[in-house]
PDB file of C-alpha atoms in Angstrom:
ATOM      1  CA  UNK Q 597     158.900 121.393 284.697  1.00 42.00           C
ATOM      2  CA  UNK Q 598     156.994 123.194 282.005  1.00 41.00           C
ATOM      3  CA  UNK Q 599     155.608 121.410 279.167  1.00 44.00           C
ATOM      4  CA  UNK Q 600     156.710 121.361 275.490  1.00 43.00           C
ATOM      5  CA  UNK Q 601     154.533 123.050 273.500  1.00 40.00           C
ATOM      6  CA  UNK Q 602     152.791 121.343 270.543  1.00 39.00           C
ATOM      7  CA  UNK Q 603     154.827 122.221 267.873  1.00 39.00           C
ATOM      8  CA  UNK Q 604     157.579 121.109 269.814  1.00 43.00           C
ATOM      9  CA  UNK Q 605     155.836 117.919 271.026  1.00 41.00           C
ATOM     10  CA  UNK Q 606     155.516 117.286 267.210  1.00 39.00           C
ATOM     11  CA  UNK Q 607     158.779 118.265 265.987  1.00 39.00           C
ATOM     12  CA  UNK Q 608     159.861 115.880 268.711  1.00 44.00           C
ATOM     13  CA  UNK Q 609     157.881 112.575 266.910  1.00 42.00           C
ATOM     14  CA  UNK Q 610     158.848 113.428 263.568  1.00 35.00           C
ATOM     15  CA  UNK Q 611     162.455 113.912 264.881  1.00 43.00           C
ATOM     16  CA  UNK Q 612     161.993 109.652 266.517  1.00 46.00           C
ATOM     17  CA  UNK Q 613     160.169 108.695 263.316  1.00 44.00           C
ATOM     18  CA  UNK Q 614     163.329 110.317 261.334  1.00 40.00           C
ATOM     19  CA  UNK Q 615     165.744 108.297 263.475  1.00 42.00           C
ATOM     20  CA  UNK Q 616     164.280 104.806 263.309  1.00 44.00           C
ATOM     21  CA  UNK Q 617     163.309 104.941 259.752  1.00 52.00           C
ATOM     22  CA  UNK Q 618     166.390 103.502 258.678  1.00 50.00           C
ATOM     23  CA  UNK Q 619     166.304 100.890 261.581  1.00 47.00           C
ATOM     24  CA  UNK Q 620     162.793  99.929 260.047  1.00 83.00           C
ATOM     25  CA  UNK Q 621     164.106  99.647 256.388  1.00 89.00           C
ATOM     26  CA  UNK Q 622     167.128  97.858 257.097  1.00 92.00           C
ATOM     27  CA  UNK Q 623     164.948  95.450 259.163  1.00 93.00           C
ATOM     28  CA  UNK Q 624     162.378  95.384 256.394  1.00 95.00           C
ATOM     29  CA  UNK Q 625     164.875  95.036 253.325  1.00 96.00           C
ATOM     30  CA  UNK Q 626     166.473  92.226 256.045  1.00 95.00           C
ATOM     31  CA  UNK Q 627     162.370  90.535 255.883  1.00 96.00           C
ATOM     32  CA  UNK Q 628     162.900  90.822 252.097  1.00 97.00           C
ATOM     33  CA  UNK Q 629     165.945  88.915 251.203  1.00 97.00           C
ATOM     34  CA  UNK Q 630     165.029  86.178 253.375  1.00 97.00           C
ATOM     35  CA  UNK Q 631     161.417  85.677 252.135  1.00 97.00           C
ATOM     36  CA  UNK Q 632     162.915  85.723 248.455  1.00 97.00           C
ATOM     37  CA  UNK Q 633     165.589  83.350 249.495  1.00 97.00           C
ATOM     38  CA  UNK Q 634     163.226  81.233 251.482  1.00 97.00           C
ATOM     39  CA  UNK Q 635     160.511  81.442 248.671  1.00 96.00           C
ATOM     40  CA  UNK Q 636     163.501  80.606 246.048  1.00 96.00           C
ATOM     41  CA  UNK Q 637     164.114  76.702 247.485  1.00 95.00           C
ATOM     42  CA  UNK Q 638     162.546  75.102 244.779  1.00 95.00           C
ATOM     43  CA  UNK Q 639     163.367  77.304 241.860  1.00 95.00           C
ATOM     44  CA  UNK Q 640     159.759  78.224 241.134  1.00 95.00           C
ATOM     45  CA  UNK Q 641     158.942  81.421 239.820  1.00 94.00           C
ATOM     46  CA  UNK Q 642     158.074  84.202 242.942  1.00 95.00           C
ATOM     47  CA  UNK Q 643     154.805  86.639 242.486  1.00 94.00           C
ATOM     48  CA  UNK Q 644     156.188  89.987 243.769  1.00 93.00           C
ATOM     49  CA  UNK Q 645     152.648  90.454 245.470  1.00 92.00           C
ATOM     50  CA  UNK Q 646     153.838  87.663 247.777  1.00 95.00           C
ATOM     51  CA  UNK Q 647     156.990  88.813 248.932  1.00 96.00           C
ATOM     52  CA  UNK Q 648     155.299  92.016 249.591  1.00 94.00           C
ATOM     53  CA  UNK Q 649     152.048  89.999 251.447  1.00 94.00           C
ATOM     54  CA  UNK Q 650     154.988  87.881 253.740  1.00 95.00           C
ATOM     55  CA  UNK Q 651     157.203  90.558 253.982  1.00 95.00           C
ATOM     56  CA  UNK Q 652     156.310  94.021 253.804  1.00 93.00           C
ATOM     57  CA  UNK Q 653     152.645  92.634 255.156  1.00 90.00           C
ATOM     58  CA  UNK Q 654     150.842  93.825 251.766  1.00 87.00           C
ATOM     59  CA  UNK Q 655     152.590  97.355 251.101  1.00 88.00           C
ATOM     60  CA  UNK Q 656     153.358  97.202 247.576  1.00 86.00           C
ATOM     61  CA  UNK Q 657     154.948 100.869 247.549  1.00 89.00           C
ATOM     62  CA  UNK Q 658     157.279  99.776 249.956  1.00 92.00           C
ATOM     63  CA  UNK Q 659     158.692  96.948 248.100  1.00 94.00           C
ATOM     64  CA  UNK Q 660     159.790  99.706 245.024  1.00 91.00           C
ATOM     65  CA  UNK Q 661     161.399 101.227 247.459  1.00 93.00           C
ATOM     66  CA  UNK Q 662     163.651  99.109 248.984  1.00 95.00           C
ATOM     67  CA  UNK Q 663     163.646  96.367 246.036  1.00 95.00           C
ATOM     68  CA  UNK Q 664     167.152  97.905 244.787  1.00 96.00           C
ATOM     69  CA  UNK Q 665     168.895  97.282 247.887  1.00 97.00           C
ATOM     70  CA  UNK Q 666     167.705  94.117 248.013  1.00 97.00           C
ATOM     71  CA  UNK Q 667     168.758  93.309 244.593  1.00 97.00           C
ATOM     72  CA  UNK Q 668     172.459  94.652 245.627  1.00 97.00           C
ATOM     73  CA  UNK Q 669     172.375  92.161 248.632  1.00 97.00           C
ATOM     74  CA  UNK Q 670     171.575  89.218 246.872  1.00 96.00           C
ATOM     75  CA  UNK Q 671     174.126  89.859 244.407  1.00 96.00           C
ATOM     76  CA  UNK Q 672     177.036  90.929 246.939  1.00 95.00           C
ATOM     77  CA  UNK Q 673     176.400  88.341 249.728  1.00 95.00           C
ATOM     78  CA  UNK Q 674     174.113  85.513 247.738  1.00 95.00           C
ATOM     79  CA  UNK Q 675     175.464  85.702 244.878  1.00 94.00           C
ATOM     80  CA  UNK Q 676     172.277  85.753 243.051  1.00 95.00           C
ATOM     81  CA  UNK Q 677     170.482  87.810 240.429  1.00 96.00           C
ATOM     82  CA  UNK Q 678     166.748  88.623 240.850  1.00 95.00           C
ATOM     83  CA  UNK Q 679     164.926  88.372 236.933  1.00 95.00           C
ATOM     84  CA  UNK Q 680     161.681  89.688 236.005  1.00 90.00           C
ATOM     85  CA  UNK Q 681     159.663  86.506 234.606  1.00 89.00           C
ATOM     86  CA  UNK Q 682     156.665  86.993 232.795  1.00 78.00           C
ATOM     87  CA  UNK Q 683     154.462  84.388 234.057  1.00 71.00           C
ATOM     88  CA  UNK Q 684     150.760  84.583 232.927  1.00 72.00           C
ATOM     89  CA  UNK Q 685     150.326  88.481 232.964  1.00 72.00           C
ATOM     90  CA  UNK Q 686     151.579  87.985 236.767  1.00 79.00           C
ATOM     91  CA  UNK Q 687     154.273  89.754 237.826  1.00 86.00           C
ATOM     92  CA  UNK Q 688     157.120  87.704 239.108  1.00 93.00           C
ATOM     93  CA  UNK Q 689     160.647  86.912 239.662  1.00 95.00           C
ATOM     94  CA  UNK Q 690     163.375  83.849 239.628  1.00 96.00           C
ATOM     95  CA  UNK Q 691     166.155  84.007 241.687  1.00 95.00           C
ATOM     96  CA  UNK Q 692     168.890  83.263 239.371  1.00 95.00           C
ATOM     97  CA  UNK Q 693     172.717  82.360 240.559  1.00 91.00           C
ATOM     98  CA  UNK Q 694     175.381  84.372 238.918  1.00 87.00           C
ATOM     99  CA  UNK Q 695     178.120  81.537 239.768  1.00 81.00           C
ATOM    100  CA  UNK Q 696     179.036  79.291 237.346  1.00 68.00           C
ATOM    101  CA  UNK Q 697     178.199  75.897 236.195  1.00 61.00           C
ATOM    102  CA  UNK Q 698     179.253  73.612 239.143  1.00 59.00           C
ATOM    103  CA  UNK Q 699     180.670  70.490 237.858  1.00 64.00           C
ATOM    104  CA  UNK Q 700     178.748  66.871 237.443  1.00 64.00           C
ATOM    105  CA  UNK Q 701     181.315  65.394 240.209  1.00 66.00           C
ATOM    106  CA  UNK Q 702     180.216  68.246 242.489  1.00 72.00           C
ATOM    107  CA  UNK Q 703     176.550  67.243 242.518  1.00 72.00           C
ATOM    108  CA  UNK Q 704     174.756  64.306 243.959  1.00 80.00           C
ATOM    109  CA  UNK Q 705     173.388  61.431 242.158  1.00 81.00           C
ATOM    110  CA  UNK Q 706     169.686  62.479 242.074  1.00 83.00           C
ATOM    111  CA  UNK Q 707     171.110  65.648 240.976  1.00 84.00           C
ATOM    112  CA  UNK Q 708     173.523  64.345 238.532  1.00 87.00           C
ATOM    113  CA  UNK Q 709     170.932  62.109 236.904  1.00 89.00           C
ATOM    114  CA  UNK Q 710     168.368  65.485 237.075  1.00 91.00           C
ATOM    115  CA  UNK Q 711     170.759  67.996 235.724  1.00 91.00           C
ATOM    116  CA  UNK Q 712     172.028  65.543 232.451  1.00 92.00           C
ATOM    117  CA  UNK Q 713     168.447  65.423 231.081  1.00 95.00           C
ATOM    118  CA  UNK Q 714     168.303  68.819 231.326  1.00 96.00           C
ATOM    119  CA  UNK Q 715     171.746  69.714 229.432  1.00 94.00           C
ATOM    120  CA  UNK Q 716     171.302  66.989 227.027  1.00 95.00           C
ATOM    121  CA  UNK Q 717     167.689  68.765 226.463  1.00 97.00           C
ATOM    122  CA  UNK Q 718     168.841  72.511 225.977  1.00 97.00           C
ATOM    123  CA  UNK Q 719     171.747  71.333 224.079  1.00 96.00           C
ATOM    124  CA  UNK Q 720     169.035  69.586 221.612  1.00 96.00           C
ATOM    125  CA  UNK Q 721     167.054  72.283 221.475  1.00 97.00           C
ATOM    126  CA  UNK Q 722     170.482  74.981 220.697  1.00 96.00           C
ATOM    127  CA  UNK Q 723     171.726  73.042 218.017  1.00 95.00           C
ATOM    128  CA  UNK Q 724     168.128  73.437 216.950  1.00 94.00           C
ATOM    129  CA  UNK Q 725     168.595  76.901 216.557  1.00 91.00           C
ATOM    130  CA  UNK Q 726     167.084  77.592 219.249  1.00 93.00           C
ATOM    131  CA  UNK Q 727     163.623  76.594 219.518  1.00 95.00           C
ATOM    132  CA  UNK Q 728     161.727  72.799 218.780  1.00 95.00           C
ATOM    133  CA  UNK Q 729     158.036  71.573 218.502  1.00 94.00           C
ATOM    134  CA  UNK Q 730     157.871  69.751 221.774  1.00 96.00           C
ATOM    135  CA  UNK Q 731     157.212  66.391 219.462  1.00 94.00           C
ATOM    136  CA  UNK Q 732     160.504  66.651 218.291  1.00 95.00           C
ATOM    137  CA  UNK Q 733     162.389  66.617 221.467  1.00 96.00           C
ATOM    138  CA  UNK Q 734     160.548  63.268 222.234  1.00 96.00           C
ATOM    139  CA  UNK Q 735     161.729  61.823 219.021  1.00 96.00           C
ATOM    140  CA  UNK Q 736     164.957  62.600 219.718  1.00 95.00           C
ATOM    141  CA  UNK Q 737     164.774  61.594 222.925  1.00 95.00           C
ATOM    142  CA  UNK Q 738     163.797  58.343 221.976  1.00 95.00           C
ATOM    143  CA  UNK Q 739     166.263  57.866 220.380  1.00 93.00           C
ATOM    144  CA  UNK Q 740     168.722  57.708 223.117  1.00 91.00           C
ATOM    145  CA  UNK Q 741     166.155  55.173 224.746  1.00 92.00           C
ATOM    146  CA  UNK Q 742     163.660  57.194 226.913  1.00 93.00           C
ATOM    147  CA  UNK Q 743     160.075  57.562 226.794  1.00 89.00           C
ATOM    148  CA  UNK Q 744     157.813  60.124 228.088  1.00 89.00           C
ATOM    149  CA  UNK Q 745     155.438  56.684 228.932  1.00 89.00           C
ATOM    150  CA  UNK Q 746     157.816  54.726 230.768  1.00 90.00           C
ATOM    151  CA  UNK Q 747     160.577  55.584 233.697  1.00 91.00           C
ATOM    152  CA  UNK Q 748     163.959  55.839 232.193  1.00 91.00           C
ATOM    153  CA  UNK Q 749     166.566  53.123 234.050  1.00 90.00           C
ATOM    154  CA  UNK Q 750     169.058  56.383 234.993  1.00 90.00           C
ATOM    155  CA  UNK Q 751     166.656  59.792 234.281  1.00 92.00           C
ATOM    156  CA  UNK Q 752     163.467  58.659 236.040  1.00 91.00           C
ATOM    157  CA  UNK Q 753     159.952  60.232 235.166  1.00 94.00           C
ATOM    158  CA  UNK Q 754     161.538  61.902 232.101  1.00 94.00           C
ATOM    159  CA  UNK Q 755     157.575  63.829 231.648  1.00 95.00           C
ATOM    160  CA  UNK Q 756     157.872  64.502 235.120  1.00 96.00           C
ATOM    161  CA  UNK Q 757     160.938  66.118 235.077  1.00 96.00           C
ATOM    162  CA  UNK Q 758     160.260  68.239 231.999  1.00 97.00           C
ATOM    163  CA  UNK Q 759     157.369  69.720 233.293  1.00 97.00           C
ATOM    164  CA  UNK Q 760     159.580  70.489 236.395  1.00 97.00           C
ATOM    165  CA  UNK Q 761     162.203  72.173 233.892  1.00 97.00           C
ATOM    166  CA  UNK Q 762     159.541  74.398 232.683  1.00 96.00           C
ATOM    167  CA  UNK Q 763     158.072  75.618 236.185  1.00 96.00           C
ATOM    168  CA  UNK Q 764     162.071  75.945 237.314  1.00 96.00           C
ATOM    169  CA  UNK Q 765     161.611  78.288 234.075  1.00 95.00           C
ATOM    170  CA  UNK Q 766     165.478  76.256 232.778  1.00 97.00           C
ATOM    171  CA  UNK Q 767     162.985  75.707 229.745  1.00 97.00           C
ATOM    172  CA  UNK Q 768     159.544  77.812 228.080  1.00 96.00           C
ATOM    173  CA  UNK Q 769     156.878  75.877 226.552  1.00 95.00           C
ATOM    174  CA  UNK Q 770     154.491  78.128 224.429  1.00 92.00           C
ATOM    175  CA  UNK Q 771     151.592  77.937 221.577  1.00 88.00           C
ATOM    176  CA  UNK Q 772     152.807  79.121 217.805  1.00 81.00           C
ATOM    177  CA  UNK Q 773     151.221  78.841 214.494  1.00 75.00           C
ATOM    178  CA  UNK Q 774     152.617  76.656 211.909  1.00 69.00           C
ATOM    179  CA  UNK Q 775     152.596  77.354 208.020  1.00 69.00           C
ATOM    180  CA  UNK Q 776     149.699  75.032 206.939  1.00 64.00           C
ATOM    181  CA  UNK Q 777     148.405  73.646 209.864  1.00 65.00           C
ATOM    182  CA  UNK Q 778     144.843  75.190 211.454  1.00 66.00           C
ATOM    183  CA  UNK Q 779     146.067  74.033 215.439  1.00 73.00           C
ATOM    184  CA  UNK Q 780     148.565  75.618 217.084  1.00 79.00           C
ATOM    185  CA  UNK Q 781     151.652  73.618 217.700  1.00 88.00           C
ATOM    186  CA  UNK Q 782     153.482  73.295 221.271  1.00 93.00           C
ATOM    187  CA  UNK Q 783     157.249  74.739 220.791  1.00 96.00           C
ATOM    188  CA  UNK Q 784     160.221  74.455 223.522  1.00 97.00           C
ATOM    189  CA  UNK Q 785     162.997  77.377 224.103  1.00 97.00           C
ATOM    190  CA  UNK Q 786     165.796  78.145 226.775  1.00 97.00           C
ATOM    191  CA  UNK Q 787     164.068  79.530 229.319  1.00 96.00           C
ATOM    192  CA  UNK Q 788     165.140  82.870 231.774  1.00 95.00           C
ATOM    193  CA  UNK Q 789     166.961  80.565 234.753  1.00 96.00           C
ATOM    194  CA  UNK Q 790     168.842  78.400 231.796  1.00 96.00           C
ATOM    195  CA  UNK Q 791     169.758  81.921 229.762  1.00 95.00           C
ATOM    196  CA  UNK Q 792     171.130  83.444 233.114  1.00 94.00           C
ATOM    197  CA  UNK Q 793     172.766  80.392 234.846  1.00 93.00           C
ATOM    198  CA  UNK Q 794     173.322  77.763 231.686  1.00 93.00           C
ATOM    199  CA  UNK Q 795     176.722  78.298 229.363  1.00 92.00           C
ATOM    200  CA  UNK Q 796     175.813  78.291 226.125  1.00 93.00           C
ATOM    201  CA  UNK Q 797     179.652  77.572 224.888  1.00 92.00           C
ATOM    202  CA  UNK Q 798     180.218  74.682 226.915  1.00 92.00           C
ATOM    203  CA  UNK Q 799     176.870  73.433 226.335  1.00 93.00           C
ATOM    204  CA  UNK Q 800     177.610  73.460 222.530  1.00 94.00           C
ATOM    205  CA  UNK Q 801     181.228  72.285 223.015  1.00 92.00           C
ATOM    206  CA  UNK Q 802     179.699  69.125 224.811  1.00 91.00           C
ATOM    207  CA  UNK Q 803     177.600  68.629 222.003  1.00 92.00           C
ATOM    208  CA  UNK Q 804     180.371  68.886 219.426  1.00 93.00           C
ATOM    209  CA  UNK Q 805     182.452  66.354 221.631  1.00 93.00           C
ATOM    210  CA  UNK Q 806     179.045  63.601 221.410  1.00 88.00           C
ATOM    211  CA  UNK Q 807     178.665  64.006 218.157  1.00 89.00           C
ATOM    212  CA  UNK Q 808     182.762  63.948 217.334  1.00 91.00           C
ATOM    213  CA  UNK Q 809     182.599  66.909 214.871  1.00 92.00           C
ATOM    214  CA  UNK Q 810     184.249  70.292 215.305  1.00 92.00           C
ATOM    215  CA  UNK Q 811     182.237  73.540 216.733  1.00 90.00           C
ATOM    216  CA  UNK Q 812     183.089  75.576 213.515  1.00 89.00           C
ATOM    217  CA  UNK Q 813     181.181  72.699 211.424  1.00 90.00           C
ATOM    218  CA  UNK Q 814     178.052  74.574 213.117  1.00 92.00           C
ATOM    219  CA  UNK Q 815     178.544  77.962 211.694  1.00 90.00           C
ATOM    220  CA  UNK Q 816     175.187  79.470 213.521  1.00 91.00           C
ATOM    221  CA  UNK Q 817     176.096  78.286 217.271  1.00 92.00           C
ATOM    222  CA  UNK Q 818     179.577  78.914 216.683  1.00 91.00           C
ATOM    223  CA  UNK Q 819     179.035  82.741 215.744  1.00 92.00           C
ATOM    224  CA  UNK Q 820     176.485  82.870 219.073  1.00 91.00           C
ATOM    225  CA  UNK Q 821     178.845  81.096 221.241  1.00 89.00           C
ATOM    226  CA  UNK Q 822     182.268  82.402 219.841  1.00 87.00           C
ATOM    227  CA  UNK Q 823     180.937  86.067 219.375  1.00 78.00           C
ATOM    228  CA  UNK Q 824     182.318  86.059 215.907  1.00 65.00           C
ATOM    229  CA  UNK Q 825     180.822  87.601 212.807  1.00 59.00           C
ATOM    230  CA  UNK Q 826     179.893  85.992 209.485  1.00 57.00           C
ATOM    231  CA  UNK Q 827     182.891  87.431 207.839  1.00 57.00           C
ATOM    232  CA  UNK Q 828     185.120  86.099 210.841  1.00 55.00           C
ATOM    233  CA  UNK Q 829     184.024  82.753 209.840  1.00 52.00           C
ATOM    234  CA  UNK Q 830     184.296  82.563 206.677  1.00 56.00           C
ATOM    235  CA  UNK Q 831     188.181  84.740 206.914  1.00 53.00           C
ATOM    236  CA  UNK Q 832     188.276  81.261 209.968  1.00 53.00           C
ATOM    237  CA  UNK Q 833     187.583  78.836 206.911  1.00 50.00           C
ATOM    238  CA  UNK Q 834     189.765  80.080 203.824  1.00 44.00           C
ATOM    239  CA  UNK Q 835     193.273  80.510 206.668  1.00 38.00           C
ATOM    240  CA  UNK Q 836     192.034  76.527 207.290  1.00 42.00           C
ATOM    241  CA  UNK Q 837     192.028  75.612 203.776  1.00 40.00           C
ATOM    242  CA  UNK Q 838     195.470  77.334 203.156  1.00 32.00           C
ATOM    243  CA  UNK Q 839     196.863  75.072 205.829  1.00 36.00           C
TER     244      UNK Q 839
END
């Protein structure tokens, strides 16, 4: 039998290399989603370089490539969202679900008692406007009897748990100049998992319902949550008075 020439013998590998290329990316994107979901259990932020390192063993050029698809099968199958995070100059990323709110009844009791320290806490902070030196959440906190010193009877470690809403990135913590003052002061915002997973309208609308007033007495977070204009409100508040 004669022998294939070289050309031939090479035409011949690139031709196998061709076919199981897309064997090898479907099992590599495969490698990907399950690192990222396996990496994603706690709700800490993910550095790309180590899905790449557990995955695609180190090749960063690879994970461009294929991070689309990846993306698409987390959102078709998972029904999750992969976010950029800035995280100390690092690059990373938060899986974030793109389902809604379960309900309280739907969660456990560690969970339940977790999860309503957290919404009481962003809802403090959005009828702040948004953003709150970190001393004035524990005022207000106090308030409602818990202490960043002492367990709470229902919320636990209440510290403990902040600190773990900040690293689930539900809340950011950052270093801002105030008018006056030569320190830097230590604010609190929504952070990228509560902005992509956390309702802003029903968070409000449970506020409004504690504090027994009506959503359009809060003309800033009812324009952000209703999608309304200033003129809206204001045409909103003469068609009330008329009545």
């Amino acid at each position: 039998m004669p022998r294939p020439s070289q050309s031939q013998s090479q035409r011949s590998a690139v031709d196998r290399n061709s076919s199981t290329q897309p064997m090898d990316e479907s099992h590599l994107i495969r490698n990907m989603v399950k690192t990222i979901l396996n990496l994603s259990i706690h709700k800490f932020p993910i550095k790309r370089s180590e899905i790449s390192s557990i995955a695609l063993k180190g090749d960063t050029r690879l994970y461009n490539r294929l991070i689309t698809e990846v993306e698409n099968i987390l959102s078709e199958i998972y029904g999750y969202q992969l976010v950029e995070v800035d995280s100390k100059g690092q690059k990373t990323v938060i899986l974030c679900s793109t389902f809604g709110t379960s309900s309280f009844t739907e969660l456990n009791e560690n969970y339940r008692r977790k999860y309503t320290l957290l919404f009481v806490i962003l809802g403090y902070i959005f009828m702040k406007n948004g953003t709150i030196p970190e001393r004035l959440l524990w005022e207000f906190l106090h308030t409602i009897g818990v202490d960043e010193q002492h367990e709470h009877s229902y919320f636990g470690d209440a510290k403990k748990l902040l600190e773990l809403f900040i690293k689930q990135a539900y809340i950011m913590r950052f270093k801002q100049s105030m008018e006056g003052m030569n320190e830097e002061s230590v604010f609190l915002s929504w952070g990228v998992r509560a902005n992509h997973e956390v309702s802003k309208r029903e968070i409000f609308e449970s506020m409004c319902r504690l504090m027994n007033r009506k959503p359009s007495d809060f003309k800033t977070q009812y324009i952000e949550t209703q999608g309304l204009t200033d003129e809206s409100i204001d045409d909103e508040h003469e068609s009330e008075e008329l009545e």
